[in-house]
Amino acid sequence: MRSTRGRWLGLYSWLLLAYLLVPIIGMVFFSFNDVLAGRPQVSFQWNGGTLRWYRELTHIVGLPESFWLSIRLAVASTIVATIVGTLLALALVRYEGKKFRGRRIVDQTLFMNIAAPEIVMGASLLGMFASYHIARGFTTLLISHAVFSLAYVTVTVRARLQGFDRHLEEAAGDLGSTPLTTFRLVTLPMIMPGVLAGAMMAFALSLDDFVVSNFVAGTTLPFPVWVYGATRMGVPPQVFVFGTLIFLLGAAAAIGSLVMSRRGMKRT
Amino acid sequence: MSGARRRERLVGRLAPYLLGLPAIVWLAVFFLIPLALMLVKALQECNPATGVCVMTWHWSSLSDAWTNSSTIIFRSVTYAAIATVIDLVLSFPIAYWIAFYAGRRKNFFLIMLLVPFFVSFVIRTVIWKFLLSSDGLVVHSLQALHLVSSDYQILGTTGAVIAGLAYNFLPFTALPLYVSLERLNPALLEASHDLYAGRITTFRRVVLPLCAPGIFAAFLLTFIPAFGDYVNQQVLGGFGNTMVGTVIQNLFLVNNDFSAGSALSVIVMGISLIGIVIYGRLLGSKSIGDFV
């Protein structure tokens, strides 16, 4: 009886996954769709396959620039959020009670940061930048993206640190290792999976962000904001090509982490 | 020697603050201060043309924002709540299946759940717009099966907006549910069965309470972003289903009315926080920190 239930649940789960995949399959498939007449824009009328949009990838003014901006922004904000967030996670896990006064406030700020609706964060950042006459552009985007990624990195790394055996560090200290060496040779390798998971999350959040970016971008448009603007006049087919490229990038990263975790499991 | 030791002890005592300093400063300057400024701005009178604001302590601007937009706020809460319930119902079976039946392929299925995130949120929504349009796949299929009339429309309706919200946030519901189900000890289910609890009783009195943290996280990650979302409404919706996010966006970016925009944002933030606290209490959590 248990196995029939499992089979029904399995069938349901596969159907749900298929439903989740519908737009992605649509995007990849229609990135090969030809356009017969008029200004090239995506339509879901099949006009025959073509590689034209892959060849003419950079022909749309503004689109390649916005794509590279998004990649640069994601890399930069991931680096900032991962370093700063990991340090905070170390502080939060290692020092409790009187050793770290104000820990609760930091905790609650992190929680509020995750819970705050994106629109409120975007609006409040725009309000601040405008009050102090800070020009909107790459810097404001970087600041904002690092702010919403940071809390996620901290939470992810902290979850990993909580199951961490501190005796290993003490042992390293007893063996004459300096705190910095201990951190480099013992702590960092142990928390690395958590740090990587946090970094991947920060990267994905940044690459995908629309709401906050839309507020703080000004005229420097990241990819999602550019695409959103394009929906009013018709989306050029190259958008699907860039979308497919991002998808492949994400899939490669996911498969990579899957293979790495398999290997890790085999070793232990 | 003793000086060196004292210095070492001082460094040890300062360590948590030094480690946390960059993040604390970053969060204070770019998260807390903007929120405080937003409250201040809500009480100011701003000139949309010049952008100059004068403090007038107009607490009434908050109540004005509430009266002007209460219909839209209620509507947004309703849409987000419906989408969250749909997501909880849809994703519970798959989370349960991955936790208890997927065996060694767990990681594979979890990544499959995350695949939609590899495609930009905006692009996903735009594709749904095409699929749901009058000459799109969905309407055509329904018409071919004579299930709906020839002038049937999905795009622009409230249903399309809620469906879009439910689609986009589903993985955010499924993953926390999976995490809490995964922690659940299957022996408890057997024990419940041995004590003559039926399946429904077991679900209600064993599974659900133990999943409370997961349900809470799902609420946090689905309801709150859906409540403030405006992409789905702008792309998939039409007239008559405007959500509060659209209004805030227009106040800030179209009308340049930072004062009214801030007032409405303060209200949205307040509702979100109240919602979180009430929901957390309902689920019997001891402290909000448990979920961070």
XYZ file of C-alpha atoms in Angstrom:
560
model
C 0.000 0.000 0.000
C 2.873 2.268 0.867
C 4.402 1.793 -2.545
C 1.179 2.660 -4.418
C 0.997 5.870 -2.457
C 4.630 6.510 -3.343
C 3.901 5.914 -7.005
C 0.990 8.351 -7.076
C 3.035 10.946 -5.248
C 5.870 10.354 -7.694
C 3.605 10.832 -10.685
C 2.235 14.023 -9.172
C 5.730 15.308 -8.431
C 6.915 14.731 -11.976
C 3.850 16.536 -13.331
C 4.509 19.485 -11.040
C 8.148 19.621 -12.124
C 7.033 19.533 -15.755
C 4.702 22.461 -15.069
C 7.567 24.393 -13.498
C 9.631 23.747 -16.614
C 7.013 24.942 -19.153
C 8.265 28.532 -19.539
C 11.895 27.430 -19.638
C 11.281 24.933 -22.414
C 9.272 27.610 -24.198
C 12.133 30.071 -23.896
C 14.837 27.703 -25.168
C 12.632 26.411 -27.988
C 11.534 29.837 -29.196
C 15.054 31.238 -29.067
C 15.430 29.292 -32.348
C 12.221 30.697 -33.830
C 12.545 32.703 -37.028
C 10.805 36.012 -37.600
C 9.329 36.433 -41.073
C 8.477 40.093 -41.363
C 8.646 43.383 -39.570
C 10.793 44.406 -36.642
C 12.169 41.230 -35.048
C 10.350 40.402 -31.839
C 9.423 37.183 -30.103
C 6.138 35.551 -30.914
C 4.864 32.095 -30.116
C 3.900 31.362 -33.703
C 6.420 28.834 -35.018
C 8.053 30.206 -38.180
C 10.767 27.628 -38.638
C 14.075 27.124 -36.883
C 17.033 29.460 -37.217
C 20.305 30.226 -35.495
C 20.028 33.826 -36.583
C 19.473 35.258 -33.088
C 22.512 33.422 -31.780
C 24.596 34.904 -34.598
C 23.093 38.372 -34.158
C 23.349 38.191 -30.394
C 24.948 41.602 -30.003
C 22.896 43.447 -32.604
C 20.375 44.986 -30.232
C 21.532 48.287 -28.796
C 21.662 48.194 -25.006
C 20.936 44.508 -24.535
C 24.495 43.068 -24.482
C 25.569 45.956 -22.258
C 22.790 45.235 -19.782
C 23.700 41.551 -19.788
C 27.359 42.256 -18.975
C 26.318 44.778 -16.387
C 24.210 42.106 -14.687
C 27.102 39.627 -14.692
C 29.585 42.197 -13.328
C 27.072 43.311 -10.735
C 26.357 39.731 -9.634
C 30.077 38.931 -9.309
C 30.865 42.115 -7.380
C 27.878 41.945 -5.026
C 28.496 38.229 -4.410
C 32.098 38.910 -3.383
C 31.090 41.686 -0.999
C 28.095 39.851 0.482
C 29.970 36.563 0.879
C 32.963 38.025 2.710
C 30.983 40.380 4.920
C 28.201 37.847 5.561
C 30.590 35.006 6.422
C 32.435 37.152 8.952
C 29.160 38.065 10.609
C 28.098 34.396 10.689
C 31.370 33.532 12.454
C 30.772 36.258 15.020
C 27.174 35.156 15.627
C 27.934 31.465 16.093
C 31.121 31.831 18.121
C 30.207 34.498 20.599
C 27.105 34.236 22.695
C 25.687 36.037 25.706
C 27.964 38.630 27.227
C 30.712 38.034 24.735
C 28.666 39.635 21.982
C 26.393 42.383 23.224
C 23.780 43.440 20.729
C 23.678 39.988 19.170
C 19.883 39.940 19.418
C 19.566 43.246 17.595
C 21.799 41.962 14.809
C 19.700 38.792 14.669
C 16.480 40.744 14.392
C 17.923 43.068 11.762
C 18.882 40.047 9.664
C 15.402 38.670 10.055
C 13.807 41.963 9.088
C 16.119 42.203 6.113
C 14.954 38.821 4.817
C 11.329 39.511 5.643
C 11.104 43.060 4.261
C 9.208 43.230 0.977
C 11.628 44.003 -1.839
C 9.568 46.971 -2.911
C 10.036 48.587 0.495
C 13.789 48.008 0.376
C 14.035 49.424 -3.131
C 11.869 52.421 -2.318
C 13.736 53.233 0.902
C 17.135 52.983 -0.809
C 15.960 55.217 -3.629
C 14.670 57.693 -1.054
C 18.047 57.780 0.682
C 20.080 58.066 -2.504
C 17.820 60.864 -3.681
C 17.985 62.781 -0.373
C 21.784 62.777 -0.426
C 21.957 63.427 -4.172
C 23.846 60.233 -4.859
C 23.754 59.549 -8.583
C 22.159 56.228 -9.431
C 24.306 53.709 -11.284
C 26.614 50.759 -10.756
C 27.609 51.798 -7.223
C 24.060 52.167 -5.959
C 23.151 48.843 -7.597
C 26.137 47.138 -5.969
C 25.304 48.554 -2.534
C 21.665 47.480 -2.789
C 22.378 43.993 -4.123
C 24.947 43.352 -1.393
C 22.380 44.443 1.208
C 19.734 41.909 0.233
C 22.239 39.070 -0.386
C 24.180 39.546 2.835
C 21.519 38.195 5.188
C 21.020 35.074 3.070
C 24.766 34.384 3.068
C 24.947 34.842 6.851
C 22.020 32.491 7.467
C 23.410 29.820 5.144
C 26.948 29.933 6.536
C 25.660 30.007 10.100
C 23.601 26.854 9.544
C 26.772 25.138 8.413
C 28.871 26.490 11.295
C 26.494 25.269 13.967
C 27.424 21.653 13.376
C 31.112 22.444 13.472
C 33.430 20.748 15.980
C 35.377 23.488 17.737
C 37.815 20.989 19.215
C 39.514 20.809 15.836
C 40.461 24.468 16.125
C 41.626 24.025 19.679
C 43.733 21.082 18.563
C 45.316 23.223 15.858
C 46.058 25.886 18.481
C 47.608 23.311 20.804
C 49.817 22.194 17.968
C 51.225 25.709 17.750
C 49.213 27.085 14.878
C 48.473 30.821 14.910
C 44.801 31.896 14.784
C 45.190 33.011 11.180
C 46.733 29.725 10.075
C 44.053 27.820 11.955
C 41.402 29.824 10.157
C 43.010 29.206 6.770
C 43.805 25.506 7.216
C 41.022 24.279 9.517
C 38.022 26.609 9.725
C 37.784 27.760 6.131
C 37.911 24.298 4.504
C 35.229 23.074 6.910
C 32.808 25.937 6.291
C 33.608 26.143 2.575
C 30.490 24.221 1.430
C 28.300 26.666 3.378
C 30.205 29.658 2.019
C 29.885 28.346 -1.535
C 26.166 27.685 -1.097
C 25.729 31.210 0.257
C 27.756 32.669 -2.604
C 25.694 30.796 -5.197
C 22.534 32.076 -3.590
C 23.857 35.648 -3.581
C 24.843 35.336 -7.232
C 21.437 33.984 -8.255
C 19.562 36.614 -6.218
C 21.557 39.409 -7.792
C 21.302 38.129 -11.358
C 17.562 37.701 -11.049
C 16.688 40.816 -9.113
C 14.240 43.184 -10.698
C 12.295 45.094 -8.048
C 15.170 46.668 -6.110
C 17.215 47.237 -9.278
C 14.330 49.025 -10.931
C 14.378 51.596 -8.129
C 18.118 52.183 -7.848
C 19.293 51.629 -11.432
C 18.694 55.084 -12.891
C 19.769 54.807 -16.524
C 22.180 51.908 -15.911
C 19.845 49.021 -16.687
C 20.638 45.475 -15.546
C 19.326 42.644 -17.726
C 15.945 42.024 -15.973
C 15.167 45.743 -15.916
C 16.054 46.052 -19.598
C 13.798 43.101 -20.488
C 10.960 44.531 -18.435
C 11.275 47.829 -20.288
C 11.296 45.980 -23.606
C 8.009 44.178 -22.891
C 6.123 47.367 -23.720
C 7.457 47.641 -27.263
C 7.973 43.986 -28.120
C 10.734 41.705 -26.903
C 13.611 41.128 -29.356
C 14.379 37.398 -29.855
C 17.908 37.893 -28.528
C 16.403 38.227 -25.052
C 15.547 34.525 -25.187
C 19.097 33.735 -26.320
C 20.565 35.596 -23.352
C 17.981 33.931 -21.123
C 19.060 30.546 -22.455
C 22.710 31.406 -21.790
C 21.944 32.367 -18.192
C 19.937 29.174 -17.819
C 22.879 27.072 -19.078
C 25.209 28.906 -16.691
C 22.920 28.137 -13.759
C 22.417 24.531 -14.839
C 26.191 24.041 -15.146
C 26.731 25.468 -11.655
C 23.981 23.235 -10.241
C 25.327 20.082 -11.901
C 28.803 21.016 -10.723
C 27.661 21.330 -7.115
C 25.703 18.063 -7.424
C 28.799 16.210 -8.656
C 30.897 17.786 -5.927
C 28.458 16.793 -3.184
C 28.355 13.216 -4.582
C 32.121 13.056 -4.415
C 32.070 14.434 -0.891
C 29.565 11.755 0.113
C 31.693 8.991 -1.350
C 34.718 10.137 0.576
C 33.029 9.940 3.944
C 55.051 39.051 27.822
C 52.147 40.118 29.967
C 51.559 43.058 27.622
C 51.314 40.664 24.708
C 48.889 38.477 26.610
C 46.769 41.449 27.566
C 46.671 42.529 23.963
C 45.678 39.037 22.963
C 42.851 39.044 25.490
C 41.688 42.439 24.257
C 41.642 41.182 20.684
C 39.730 38.120 21.881
C 37.126 40.297 23.535
C 36.800 42.578 20.540
C 36.750 39.710 18.035
C 32.972 39.348 17.650
C 32.592 43.079 17.036
C 35.509 43.214 14.624
C 34.192 40.216 12.678
C 30.675 41.565 12.621
C 31.589 45.201 12.054
C 31.519 45.341 8.237
C 28.153 43.589 8.059
C 26.668 45.592 10.921
C 27.759 48.878 9.350
C 26.486 47.775 5.938
C 23.097 46.738 7.331
C 22.791 49.859 9.458
C 23.707 52.324 6.721
C 21.970 50.666 3.790
C 19.035 48.940 5.431
C 18.015 50.480 8.772
C 18.795 54.123 8.013
C 16.910 54.069 4.683
C 13.897 52.600 6.496
C 14.098 55.344 9.135
C 14.472 57.985 6.429
C 11.424 56.552 4.710
C 9.360 57.134 7.839
C 10.733 60.676 8.057
C 9.956 61.305 4.402
C 6.409 60.097 4.909
C 5.941 62.922 7.420
C 7.420 65.538 5.117
C 5.879 67.583 2.377
C 7.788 67.111 -0.867
C 7.725 69.167 -3.998
C 7.565 66.633 -6.852
C 9.061 69.086 -9.341
C 12.147 70.126 -7.370
C 12.394 67.137 -5.028
C 12.844 69.411 -2.024
C 11.187 68.118 1.145
C 10.139 70.096 4.198
C 9.375 68.511 7.554
C 5.732 69.120 8.399
C 5.057 66.261 10.849
C 2.012 65.337 8.847
C 1.122 62.092 10.573
C -2.078 62.333 8.588
C -0.159 61.401 5.445
C -0.004 57.849 6.803
C -3.736 57.693 7.402
C -4.316 59.374 4.019
C -2.206 56.739 2.321
C -4.227 54.097 4.122
C -7.628 55.523 3.138
C -6.526 56.126 -0.449
C -5.160 52.649 -0.942
C -6.976 50.399 1.513
C -8.913 48.660 -1.275
C -5.701 47.987 -3.167
C -3.928 46.838 -0.002
C -6.731 44.411 0.856
C -6.677 43.178 -2.711
C -2.910 42.614 -2.578
C -3.198 40.762 0.726
C -5.967 38.584 -0.726
C -4.057 37.742 -3.923
C -0.891 36.966 -1.995
C -2.809 34.843 0.525
C -4.548 32.837 -2.208
C -1.259 32.304 -4.039
C 0.412 31.185 -0.794
C -2.359 28.697 0.001
C -2.218 27.324 -3.564
C 1.546 26.939 -3.224
C 1.306 25.205 0.149
C -1.259 22.737 -1.202
C 0.627 22.134 -4.453
C 4.053 21.780 -2.929
C 3.270 19.704 0.156
C 2.982 16.399 -1.768
C 6.189 16.958 -3.713
C 8.097 18.011 -0.591
C 6.778 14.899 1.176
C 7.704 12.701 -1.765
C 11.245 14.077 -2.043
C 11.764 13.769 1.719
C 10.478 10.207 2.103
C 10.523 8.489 -1.289
C 13.227 10.010 -3.463
C 16.049 8.137 -1.729
C 19.402 8.815 -3.282
C 18.057 11.108 -5.962
C 16.969 13.749 -3.408
C 19.524 16.298 -4.550
C 18.547 15.839 -8.172
C 14.900 16.580 -7.454
C 15.753 19.552 -5.273
C 17.731 21.052 -8.117
C 14.851 20.342 -10.486
C 12.666 22.412 -8.155
C 15.173 25.240 -8.439
C 15.479 25.117 -12.223
C 12.932 27.907 -12.777
C 15.285 30.222 -10.902
C 17.915 29.742 -13.566
C 15.701 31.783 -15.840
C 15.121 35.377 -14.964
C 11.933 36.100 -13.043
C 10.939 38.753 -15.578
C 11.476 36.438 -18.559
C 9.447 33.670 -16.880
C 6.567 36.055 -16.402
C 6.829 37.386 -19.968
C 6.666 33.823 -21.308
C 3.527 33.161 -19.287
C 2.080 36.278 -20.851
C 2.597 34.758 -24.287
C 1.320 31.336 -23.234
C -1.836 32.798 -21.685
C -2.587 35.365 -24.407
C -5.700 35.033 -26.576
C -3.781 33.402 -29.422
C -1.468 31.538 -27.042
C -1.139 27.850 -26.334
C -3.371 27.611 -23.267
C -6.419 29.454 -24.579
C -6.120 27.715 -27.958
C -6.035 24.264 -26.387
C -9.013 25.009 -24.180
C -10.932 26.319 -27.187
C -9.984 23.303 -29.305
C -11.439 21.073 -26.593
C -14.577 23.273 -26.580
C -14.141 23.854 -22.885
C -14.374 27.599 -23.260
C -16.016 30.003 -25.678
C -14.124 31.706 -28.503
C -13.941 35.060 -26.731
C -12.503 33.523 -23.571
C -9.655 35.469 -22.011
C -7.121 34.606 -19.346
C -4.620 37.397 -19.745
C -5.543 40.524 -17.856
C -7.751 38.704 -15.376
C -7.272 38.353 -11.640
C -6.839 34.614 -12.178
C -3.806 35.217 -14.389
C -2.185 37.441 -11.759
C -2.718 34.915 -8.959
C -1.546 32.045 -11.181
C 1.591 34.000 -12.028
C 2.298 34.699 -8.364
C 1.708 31.057 -7.461
C 3.984 29.886 -10.265
C 6.840 32.254 -9.481
C 6.960 31.613 -5.739
C 6.231 27.874 -5.659
C 9.847 26.765 -5.096
C 10.074 29.201 -2.176
C 7.249 27.257 -0.529
C 8.395 23.780 -1.506
C 11.978 24.068 -0.261
C 11.335 25.112 3.365
C 8.540 22.530 3.574
C 10.973 19.901 2.357
C 13.582 20.956 4.924
C 11.161 20.554 7.829
C 9.725 17.261 6.492
C 13.208 15.894 6.026
C 13.928 16.475 9.712
C 10.762 14.629 10.700
C 11.500 11.209 12.150
C 9.501 8.535 10.246
C 9.302 6.540 13.493
C 6.886 9.180 14.787
C 4.505 8.401 11.930
C 4.698 4.695 12.771
C 4.176 5.436 16.447
C 1.112 7.472 15.585
C -0.177 4.595 13.476
C 0.498 2.111 16.296
C -1.521 4.309 18.604
C -4.490 3.895 16.240
C -4.364 7.336 14.655
C -5.770 7.372 11.155
C -3.885 8.960 8.305
C -5.731 12.239 8.601
C -5.247 12.402 12.358
C -1.567 11.623 11.963
C -1.249 14.374 9.390
C -3.129 16.867 11.528
C -1.596 16.088 14.897
C 1.902 14.898 14.034
C 3.035 16.057 10.599
C 1.528 19.551 10.575
C 2.771 20.684 14.011
C 6.266 19.423 13.273
C 6.216 21.237 9.945
C 5.268 24.550 11.533
C 8.736 26.088 11.084
C 8.693 25.092 7.416
C 5.225 26.518 6.917
C 6.344 29.713 8.613
C 9.400 30.012 6.372
C 7.214 29.285 3.355
C 4.841 32.060 4.406
C 7.755 34.424 4.815
C 9.298 33.615 1.447
C 6.042 33.439 -0.528
C 3.410 35.669 1.029
C 5.600 38.689 1.734
C 7.224 38.928 -1.721
C 3.900 38.152 -3.422
C 2.238 40.904 -1.391
C 4.715 43.515 -2.620
C 5.118 42.134 -6.142
C 4.087 44.160 -9.139
C 5.768 42.404 -12.037
C 3.098 39.707 -12.259
C 0.337 42.263 -12.052
C 1.907 44.575 -14.622
C 2.689 41.823 -17.118
C -0.224 39.427 -16.613
C -2.903 41.625 -15.117
C -5.024 44.432 -16.442
C -7.303 47.137 -15.143
C -9.087 46.464 -11.900
C -6.481 44.189 -10.359
C -3.796 46.748 -9.515
C -1.650 45.703 -6.575
C -0.016 47.914 -3.974
C 3.461 47.370 -5.450
C 2.336 48.976 -8.702
C 1.050 52.006 -6.839
C 4.291 52.454 -4.875
C 6.370 52.050 -8.000
C 4.320 54.648 -9.846
C 4.425 57.108 -6.943
C 8.219 56.906 -6.815
C 9.234 56.467 -10.423
C 6.416 58.056 -12.415
C 4.856 60.741 -10.212
C 8.075 61.515 -8.317
C 5.948 61.852 -5.199
C 8.416 60.518 -2.646
C 6.331 61.614 0.312
C 3.183 59.692 -0.625
C 5.286 56.764 -1.864
C 7.133 56.609 1.443
C 3.899 56.772 3.419
C 2.472 53.823 1.495
C 5.754 51.889 1.820
C 5.704 52.417 5.581
C 2.205 50.929 5.653
C 3.274 47.940 3.534
C 6.273 47.346 5.788
C 4.071 47.640 8.858
C 1.514 45.150 7.511
C 4.291 42.715 6.635
C 5.790 42.911 10.122
C 2.405 42.592 11.831
C 1.620 39.631 9.591
C 4.902 37.955 10.501
C 4.391 38.446 14.238
C 0.772 37.208 14.203
C 1.633 34.254 12.008
C 4.602 33.356 14.190
C 2.414 33.463 17.314
C -0.253 31.319 15.648
C 2.298 28.667 14.855
C 3.527 28.830 18.432
C 7.069 29.896 17.779
C 8.953 31.059 20.831
C 11.047 33.695 19.169
C 11.320 35.073 15.699
C 15.011 34.301 15.838
C 14.239 30.572 15.621
C 13.628 30.977 11.949
C 16.563 33.086 10.977
